[in-house]
Amino acid sequence: MISYSSPLDHLNPLQAKAVRVLDSHLLVEAGPGTGKTRVLTARASWLAREGVLPESILAVTFTNKAAGEMRDRIGLQGTIPGLEVTTFHSWAYRFISSMLPAGDTVTVISEAEQKRIFSEVAKRLGLEARARDFFDRLQYLKQFYPVSIEDEPEEIRLLAKEYSDYLRRHGLYDYDDLILSAAALLAAAGHGKDFPLSYAHILVDEFQDISPAQYSMLRLMSGSTTLVTAIGDQNQAIYGFRGADPMLMEQFRKDFTPCTRISLVHAYRCPQQFLDAAGKVLGSSSPPKLESVSNQAGTIILKRFRDYEKEAAWIAGRIDQICGGTSFESFNQGTATGQVMRSLSDIAVLYRINKLGDAIAERLEKAGIPFQISSKSSTSYMKMLDMLQHLFDILDSRAEKYHISRLPSGLQEDLRNAGPVWRDRFRTLEAATMAEMLAQLFGWDLDPDIKGLTERAVRLYRQGQPLSLAIREEQDHLDFQVEAVSLLSIHASKGLEFPVVFLSGCEQGIIPWKKGDMDEELRLLYVALTRASEQVFITCAARRRLWGRTTATGCSSVLERLGGLVSKEPPVVKKKKKKKARQKKLF
DNA sequence: CCCCAAATGTTTTTT
DNA sequence: ACATTTGGGG
C-alpha cells in the first residue's frame, strides 16, 4: 500500500487548525517566521484533498514572484491541476478580457507610457505646469473603488476624464484601471444566477498589503458561498506609500462574517531576543505575542562609527571574519571567538535607502568579498519591453492605431509595407529566431541578456500574457543559491531570512526615514530585525556623506527602545595585543 | 518661445 | 552627485 503524505504533516496544532477551518471565513495573523506560506499552501492542498474542486480554489498574491513561489510550493505537495495561483492584476486582466464583447481587447500599458499619455493630455488641456501633482493625486484617488472625483478641483476632474477617455478610445488600461474596471464589471454583473464566478475558496497572501480598491474587488469576487482566507501580519505592513492599508485586515473581520481568527504564535525563525527587540520597537500599541521556538541564542550588537566609510570597512571585515576569510584579522578574531563558519549566502546587509548600499558594495569589492546587490530595473530594459509590447500588439491587431504611433517612424513605414509578412512570421517563427529578427529590427545588440529577454517576451505574449504584467528584469531578483553576500533594502528583504543580518545606516533621519510615516518606519525596523535567525549587527555612523552633503545626525534614537537587548560592544576576546597592533599597520 | 543658469529635491516598489 | 525643474533674459 502506498502511503501519501498529508498536507497536515509537520504542522503545529495552530497551523493545522488554520488549514482545516471549513465553516467560515478565515483570518490568519502570521508573524515573522511562523509558517505563513506553509499554512497557505497546505490549506490549498488540503482543501483539494478534501474534495473541493481545484478549479473553484483561487490563491491570490501581489507579485508574480510570490505567485510563482506559491505555485512551486503547492506543486511540492502534489500537483493540483486546475488550482489557480495568480496576482490581483493578472486575475483582473483575464476577467476583463473574458467579459468584453468579442473583438475588444485589453492592452496593459507600462508606468512610463501611463506618464507619457498623462502629460500629453495635460499639455493639450494647458495644465502641464502642475501635471506632476495632478498625476500623483489621480494615482492616489485610483486606489479606491469606486473612484470619487466629485470633490476634486475642476482641473483634476477634467484631466481624469480626458486621460481615461484617451485610454478607453485605444483599448488601453493602466495598472489601477485593471482593478477598477474588474470591480466595476463584477458590480454590474451582481451576484445573480448569471454571476460569472463561483469560487468556493479564495486565499489571499500578505493581506496587509491590500489596497482599498483591491479589497473592494475581492469583496465583489466573493459570491454568497465563497469562503475567503486572509493571511498576513499588520506589523509587517510597509507598503502604505503605494496604497496598501493595513487597517483592512481589521475591516476583513467585519465584512467577511462569520470569520474565524487564528494567530500563529510560534515563531521558528528568530530567537526570542530578536522578537523582543522587534516588538519593543513597535511600542506598546500592538505588542506581537510571539513565542520563539528557535533553539538559537541570538545576539544583537550595536556598533557606532565615526563615518560611513569606517562603518563599511568594519562590515566588510566582519563578514570576512564570519566566513573564515584569509585576512589576519579573521585568523585572530574569528577563531578566537569560536564562531561558526558561515557561508557568504548566509549574510545580508540591509539599509533603508538603496543609496547606502553603494558604499558597502564599494568596500566589499575592495575586500574581494563576492556580493550581489538588488538594483532597480534599468530604463533601457523597460523601454525595450515597451517596444516589444507595441510590436506584438500591432502584429496581433490590438489597438493598432495607438501602438503604431509609438514605434520609430522608420519602423512604421516597414510595417506598412511588410505587415502581412511580419504577421505571418510572428505566429510561426521559433522564439529564438524571432528574437534575432527583433533585435535586428530595433537595432539592439543581441547580447545574452537581451536575447533571453526577447525570447521570454515572445513566449509569454504567445501564452496570452501581457508583458507589462508578466515580465520583469531578471536582475532585480537576487539568487540566493549563489555564494555571495546579499545587499538589499529593508523593503526588498521582506519575506526573506538570513542567519546573519547587518542593519546599516541606522541613523537619525534615515531609520526611521524623516519624511516617512512614523508607524510604518517602525514596522520597517521590525521587519529588518526579524529577518535574522542567529545574529544581528546594527551599525550607524556619526557622519555620513549622502547626495554630496555631509550630515552629522548620529545614531537613531529608536535604538534606545532596545535597551538591554543590545550589546554595545562585541564580545571580543583580547589577546596577543602587540601582534595584532603590528599587523594592523600593514594595511 | 527657447535656452541656459540657478534652484530644488531627492525613500521604499509592484502591477 | 545628479537629474529634473523653474525662472529670467534674450
XYZ file of N, CA and C in Angstrom, chain A residues 461-582:
366
model
N 4.056 36.403 -24.571
C 2.997 37.041 -25.323
C 2.140 35.984 -26.032
N 2.809 34.953 -26.547
C 2.064 33.894 -27.232
C 1.161 33.127 -26.290
N 1.527 33.127 -24.992
C 0.663 32.475 -23.995
C -0.470 33.398 -23.549
N -0.567 34.548 -24.169
C -1.628 35.481 -23.810
C -1.331 36.317 -22.582
N -0.060 36.438 -22.241
C 0.326 37.234 -21.069
C 0.817 38.602 -21.514
N 0.185 39.670 -21.059
C 0.704 40.989 -21.392
C 2.073 41.173 -20.743
N 3.020 41.671 -21.504
C 4.378 41.806 -20.974
C 4.422 42.698 -19.741
N 3.613 43.742 -19.748
C 3.649 44.679 -18.623
C 3.171 44.024 -17.335
N 2.463 42.913 -17.437
C 2.034 42.229 -16.216
C 2.946 41.064 -15.860
N 3.577 40.476 -16.871
C 4.217 39.186 -16.635
C 5.726 39.237 -16.490
N 6.352 40.261 -17.037
C 7.802 40.206 -17.139
C 8.472 41.331 -16.357
N 9.556 40.984 -15.746
C 10.382 41.975 -15.068
C 11.821 41.644 -15.410
N 12.662 42.596 -15.233
C 14.072 42.347 -15.481
C 14.572 41.295 -14.496
N 15.257 40.313 -15.012
C 15.747 39.216 -14.179
C 16.624 39.727 -13.038
N 17.406 40.704 -13.381
C 18.442 41.211 -12.487
C 17.922 41.688 -11.124
N 16.641 42.096 -11.082
C 16.191 42.681 -9.822
C 15.838 41.620 -8.783
N 15.926 40.336 -9.173
C 15.740 39.305 -8.166
C 17.091 38.679 -7.857
N 17.410 38.643 -6.579
C 18.686 38.051 -6.199
C 18.567 36.534 -6.228
N 19.688 35.901 -6.466
C 19.738 34.449 -6.487
C 20.399 33.965 -5.205
N 19.601 33.352 -4.334
C 20.138 33.018 -3.019
C 20.894 31.693 -2.991
N 21.000 31.065 -4.149
C 21.811 29.858 -4.238
C 23.281 30.238 -4.382
N 23.489 31.416 -4.931
C 24.844 31.818 -5.278
C 25.648 32.197 -4.026
N 26.937 31.887 -4.050
C 27.817 32.144 -2.908
C 28.198 33.624 -2.848
N 27.333 34.434 -2.289
C 27.605 35.866 -2.227
C 26.787 36.504 -1.119
N 27.324 37.590 -0.565
C 26.585 38.377 0.419
C 25.479 39.131 -0.317
N 24.295 39.236 0.308
C 23.196 39.965 -0.318
C 23.094 41.369 0.242
N 23.062 42.347 -0.657
C 22.882 43.739 -0.250
C 21.503 44.173 -0.719
N 20.628 44.520 0.218
C 19.286 44.909 -0.213
C 18.622 45.902 0.726
N 17.604 46.572 0.193
C 16.827 47.488 1.020
C 15.994 46.661 1.990
N 15.564 47.288 3.076
C 14.728 46.565 4.029
C 13.454 46.097 3.337
N 12.910 46.959 2.477
C 11.697 46.565 1.750
C 11.916 45.270 0.973
N 13.051 45.236 0.257
C 13.327 44.071 -0.590
C 13.575 42.813 0.248
N 13.852 42.989 1.540
C 14.181 41.833 2.375
C 12.949 41.169 2.975
N 11.792 41.802 2.814
C 10.582 41.247 3.425
C 10.334 39.837 2.897
N 10.055 38.942 3.820
C 9.787 37.566 3.437
C 11.035 36.707 3.374
N 12.212 37.337 3.472
C 13.455 36.572 3.392
C 14.006 36.301 4.779
N 14.948 35.378 4.825
C 15.563 35.008 6.105
C 17.053 34.800 5.901
N 17.851 35.327 6.838
C 19.294 35.135 6.782
C 19.802 34.846 8.189
N 20.745 33.922 8.333
C 21.337 33.713 9.653
C 21.950 35.008 10.209
N 22.676 35.720 9.385
C 23.354 36.935 9.848
C 22.846 38.158 9.087
N 22.394 39.167 9.848
C 21.901 40.390 9.219
C 22.660 41.598 9.747
N 23.181 42.392 8.833
C 23.736 43.694 9.183
C 22.688 44.743 8.838
N 22.314 45.555 9.816
C 21.386 46.650 9.533
C 22.205 47.939 9.576
N 22.485 48.468 8.404
C 23.427 49.586 8.339
C 22.709 50.926 8.219
N 23.443 51.985 8.489
C 22.890 53.344 8.359
C 21.733 53.608 9.295
N 21.859 53.101 10.527
C 20.761 53.246 11.477
C 20.844 54.596 12.177
N 20.733 55.652 11.379
C 20.921 56.995 11.910
C 19.639 57.790 11.932
N 19.656 58.786 12.800
C 18.534 59.718 12.916
C 18.199 60.283 11.534
N 16.965 60.161 11.150
C 16.555 60.697 9.849
C 16.594 59.683 8.730
N 17.331 58.592 8.946
C 17.381 57.555 7.906
C 16.512 56.361 8.328
N 16.759 55.850 9.515
C 15.861 54.847 10.111
C 15.421 55.382 11.471
N 14.227 55.840 11.674
C 13.146 55.950 10.696
C 13.391 57.116 9.720
N 12.967 56.931 8.499
C 13.123 57.961 7.478
C 12.349 59.211 7.886
N 13.037 60.371 7.803
C 12.477 61.597 8.390
C 11.139 62.012 7.783
N 10.940 61.709 6.504
C 9.698 62.141 5.869
C 8.671 61.025 5.767
N 9.001 59.897 6.354
C 8.080 58.764 6.259
C 7.009 58.825 7.332
N 6.052 57.941 7.211
C 5.036 57.772 8.236
C 5.697 57.027 9.399
N 5.673 57.634 10.583
C 6.455 57.071 11.695
C 6.095 55.622 12.004
N 4.819 55.320 12.043
C 4.415 53.950 12.368
C 4.956 52.959 11.339
N 4.856 53.360 10.071
C 5.335 52.465 9.020
C 6.858 52.298 9.102
N 7.544 53.394 9.437
C 9.001 53.339 9.567
C 9.407 52.387 10.692
N 8.623 52.388 11.767
C 8.935 51.486 12.875
C 8.679 50.036 12.482
N 7.621 49.832 11.706
C 7.351 48.472 11.216
C 8.482 47.993 10.303
N 9.052 48.956 9.577
C 10.176 48.625 8.700
C 11.361 48.111 9.527
N 11.588 48.762 10.648
C 12.649 48.314 11.538
C 12.301 46.939 12.116
N 11.017 46.743 12.382
C 10.528 45.445 12.865
C 10.840 44.353 11.837
N 10.549 44.668 10.576
C 10.833 43.713 9.505
C 12.326 43.403 9.450
N 13.136 44.454 9.510
C 14.588 44.273 9.398
C 15.107 43.344 10.504
N 14.688 43.604 11.739
C 15.204 42.830 12.869
C 14.744 41.380 12.837
N 13.596 41.140 12.214
C 13.068 39.772 12.198
C 13.479 38.978 10.960
N 14.440 39.515 10.195
C 14.982 38.741 9.064
C 16.022 37.745 9.549
N 16.616 38.022 10.709
C 17.782 37.257 11.153
C 17.389 36.049 11.989
N 18.127 34.968 11.819
C 17.863 33.799 12.654
C 18.955 33.558 13.687
N 20.096 34.233 13.554
C 21.164 33.966 14.523
C 21.877 35.205 15.049
N 22.115 36.171 14.177
C 22.978 37.274 14.587
C 22.562 38.569 13.895
N 22.431 39.617 14.695
C 22.130 40.932 14.121
C 23.230 41.915 14.493
N 23.722 42.645 13.510
C 24.621 43.757 13.767
C 23.920 45.038 13.333
N 23.767 45.970 14.264
C 23.202 47.267 13.890
C 24.349 48.260 13.853
N 24.475 48.984 12.765
C 25.570 49.942 12.685
C 25.062 51.336 12.352
N 25.804 52.337 12.860
C 25.475 53.712 12.499
C 26.746 54.535 12.464
N 26.704 55.604 11.698
C 27.877 56.447 11.529
C 27.558 57.859 12.018
N 28.526 58.482 12.692
C 28.314 59.834 13.203
C 28.222 60.836 12.055
N 29.004 60.609 11.034
C 28.978 61.491 9.859
C 28.758 60.659 8.612
N 27.890 61.135 7.756
C 27.619 60.404 6.528
C 27.534 61.373 5.360
N 28.235 61.016 4.295
C 28.154 61.794 3.069
C 27.063 61.185 2.197
N 26.042 61.975 1.931
C 24.895 61.472 1.189
C 24.434 62.557 0.233
N 24.364 62.229 -1.058
C 23.966 63.200 -2.075
C 24.840 64.446 -2.030
N 26.129 64.214 -1.872
C 27.062 65.324 -1.911
C 27.048 66.209 -0.679
N 26.242 65.893 0.290
C 26.183 66.677 1.508
C 26.589 65.797 2.681
N 27.366 66.342 3.582
C 27.741 65.560 4.744
C 26.850 65.941 5.917
N 26.248 64.936 6.508
C 25.393 65.202 7.655
C 25.967 64.519 8.884
N 25.708 65.096 10.024
C 26.157 64.505 11.277
C 24.961 64.418 12.215
N 24.165 63.394 12.026
C 22.935 63.303 12.811
C 23.039 62.344 13.988
N 23.934 61.380 13.878
C 24.102 60.441 14.971
C 23.106 59.299 14.948
N 23.307 58.380 15.889
C 22.507 57.170 15.934
C 21.034 57.444 16.125
N 20.249 56.622 15.518
C 18.798 56.737 15.634
C 18.353 56.578 17.083
N 17.436 57.437 17.511
C 17.016 57.383 18.907
C 16.086 56.195 19.193
N 15.502 55.610 18.150
C 14.649 54.437 18.433
C 15.447 53.284 19.003
N 16.753 53.308 18.761
C 17.578 52.208 19.266
C 17.552 52.154 20.790
N 17.230 53.312 21.395
C 17.143 53.340 22.853
C 16.049 52.413 23.362
N 15.038 52.218 22.521
C 13.948 51.325 22.926
C 14.424 49.885 23.107
N 15.534 49.572 22.470
C 16.009 48.193 22.554
C 16.656 47.889 23.897
N 17.079 48.964 24.589
C 17.617 48.831 25.943
C 18.640 47.729 26.089
N 18.440 46.883 27.075
C 19.423 45.860 27.420
C 19.492 44.695 26.441
N 18.632 44.723 25.416
C 18.659 43.611 24.460
C 19.834 43.715 23.509
N 20.507 44.878 23.570
C 21.594 45.124 22.641
C 22.926 45.178 23.373
N 23.929 44.492 22.837
C 25.274 44.637 23.390
C 25.963 45.763 22.657
N 26.489 46.718 23.405
C 27.124 47.874 22.782
C 28.413 47.485 22.092
N 29.140 46.572 22.713
C 30.415 46.146 22.149
C 30.372 44.652 21.874
N 30.994 44.249 20.803
C 31.038 42.812 20.554
C 31.933 42.137 21.594
N 31.611 40.923 21.977
C 32.426 40.231 22.969
C 33.754 39.791 22.371
N 34.657 40.772 22.227
C 35.952 40.464 21.616
C 36.858 39.839 22.649
N 37.463 38.756 22.275
C 38.452 38.144 23.164
C 39.796 38.781 22.864
N 40.277 39.563 23.814
C 41.513 40.281 23.529
C 42.728 39.483 23.988
N 43.544 39.195 23.036
C 44.841 38.628 23.395
C 45.828 38.922 22.275
N 47.081 38.675 22.546
C 48.137 38.953 21.573
C 48.063 40.394 21.079
N 47.902 41.291 22.055
C 47.720 42.701 21.710
C 48.811 43.235 20.784
N 50.052 42.950 21.172
C 51.178 43.514 20.416
C 51.156 43.058 18.965
N 50.963 41.760 18.784
C 50.996 41.195 17.451
C 49.921 41.822 16.561
N 48.711 41.964 17.156
C 47.585 42.498 16.388
C 47.881 43.929 15.922
N 48.460 44.701 16.864
C 48.735 46.101 16.553
C 49.716 46.200 15.395
N 50.725 45.355 15.447
C 51.738 45.413 14.403
C 51.133 45.021 13.051
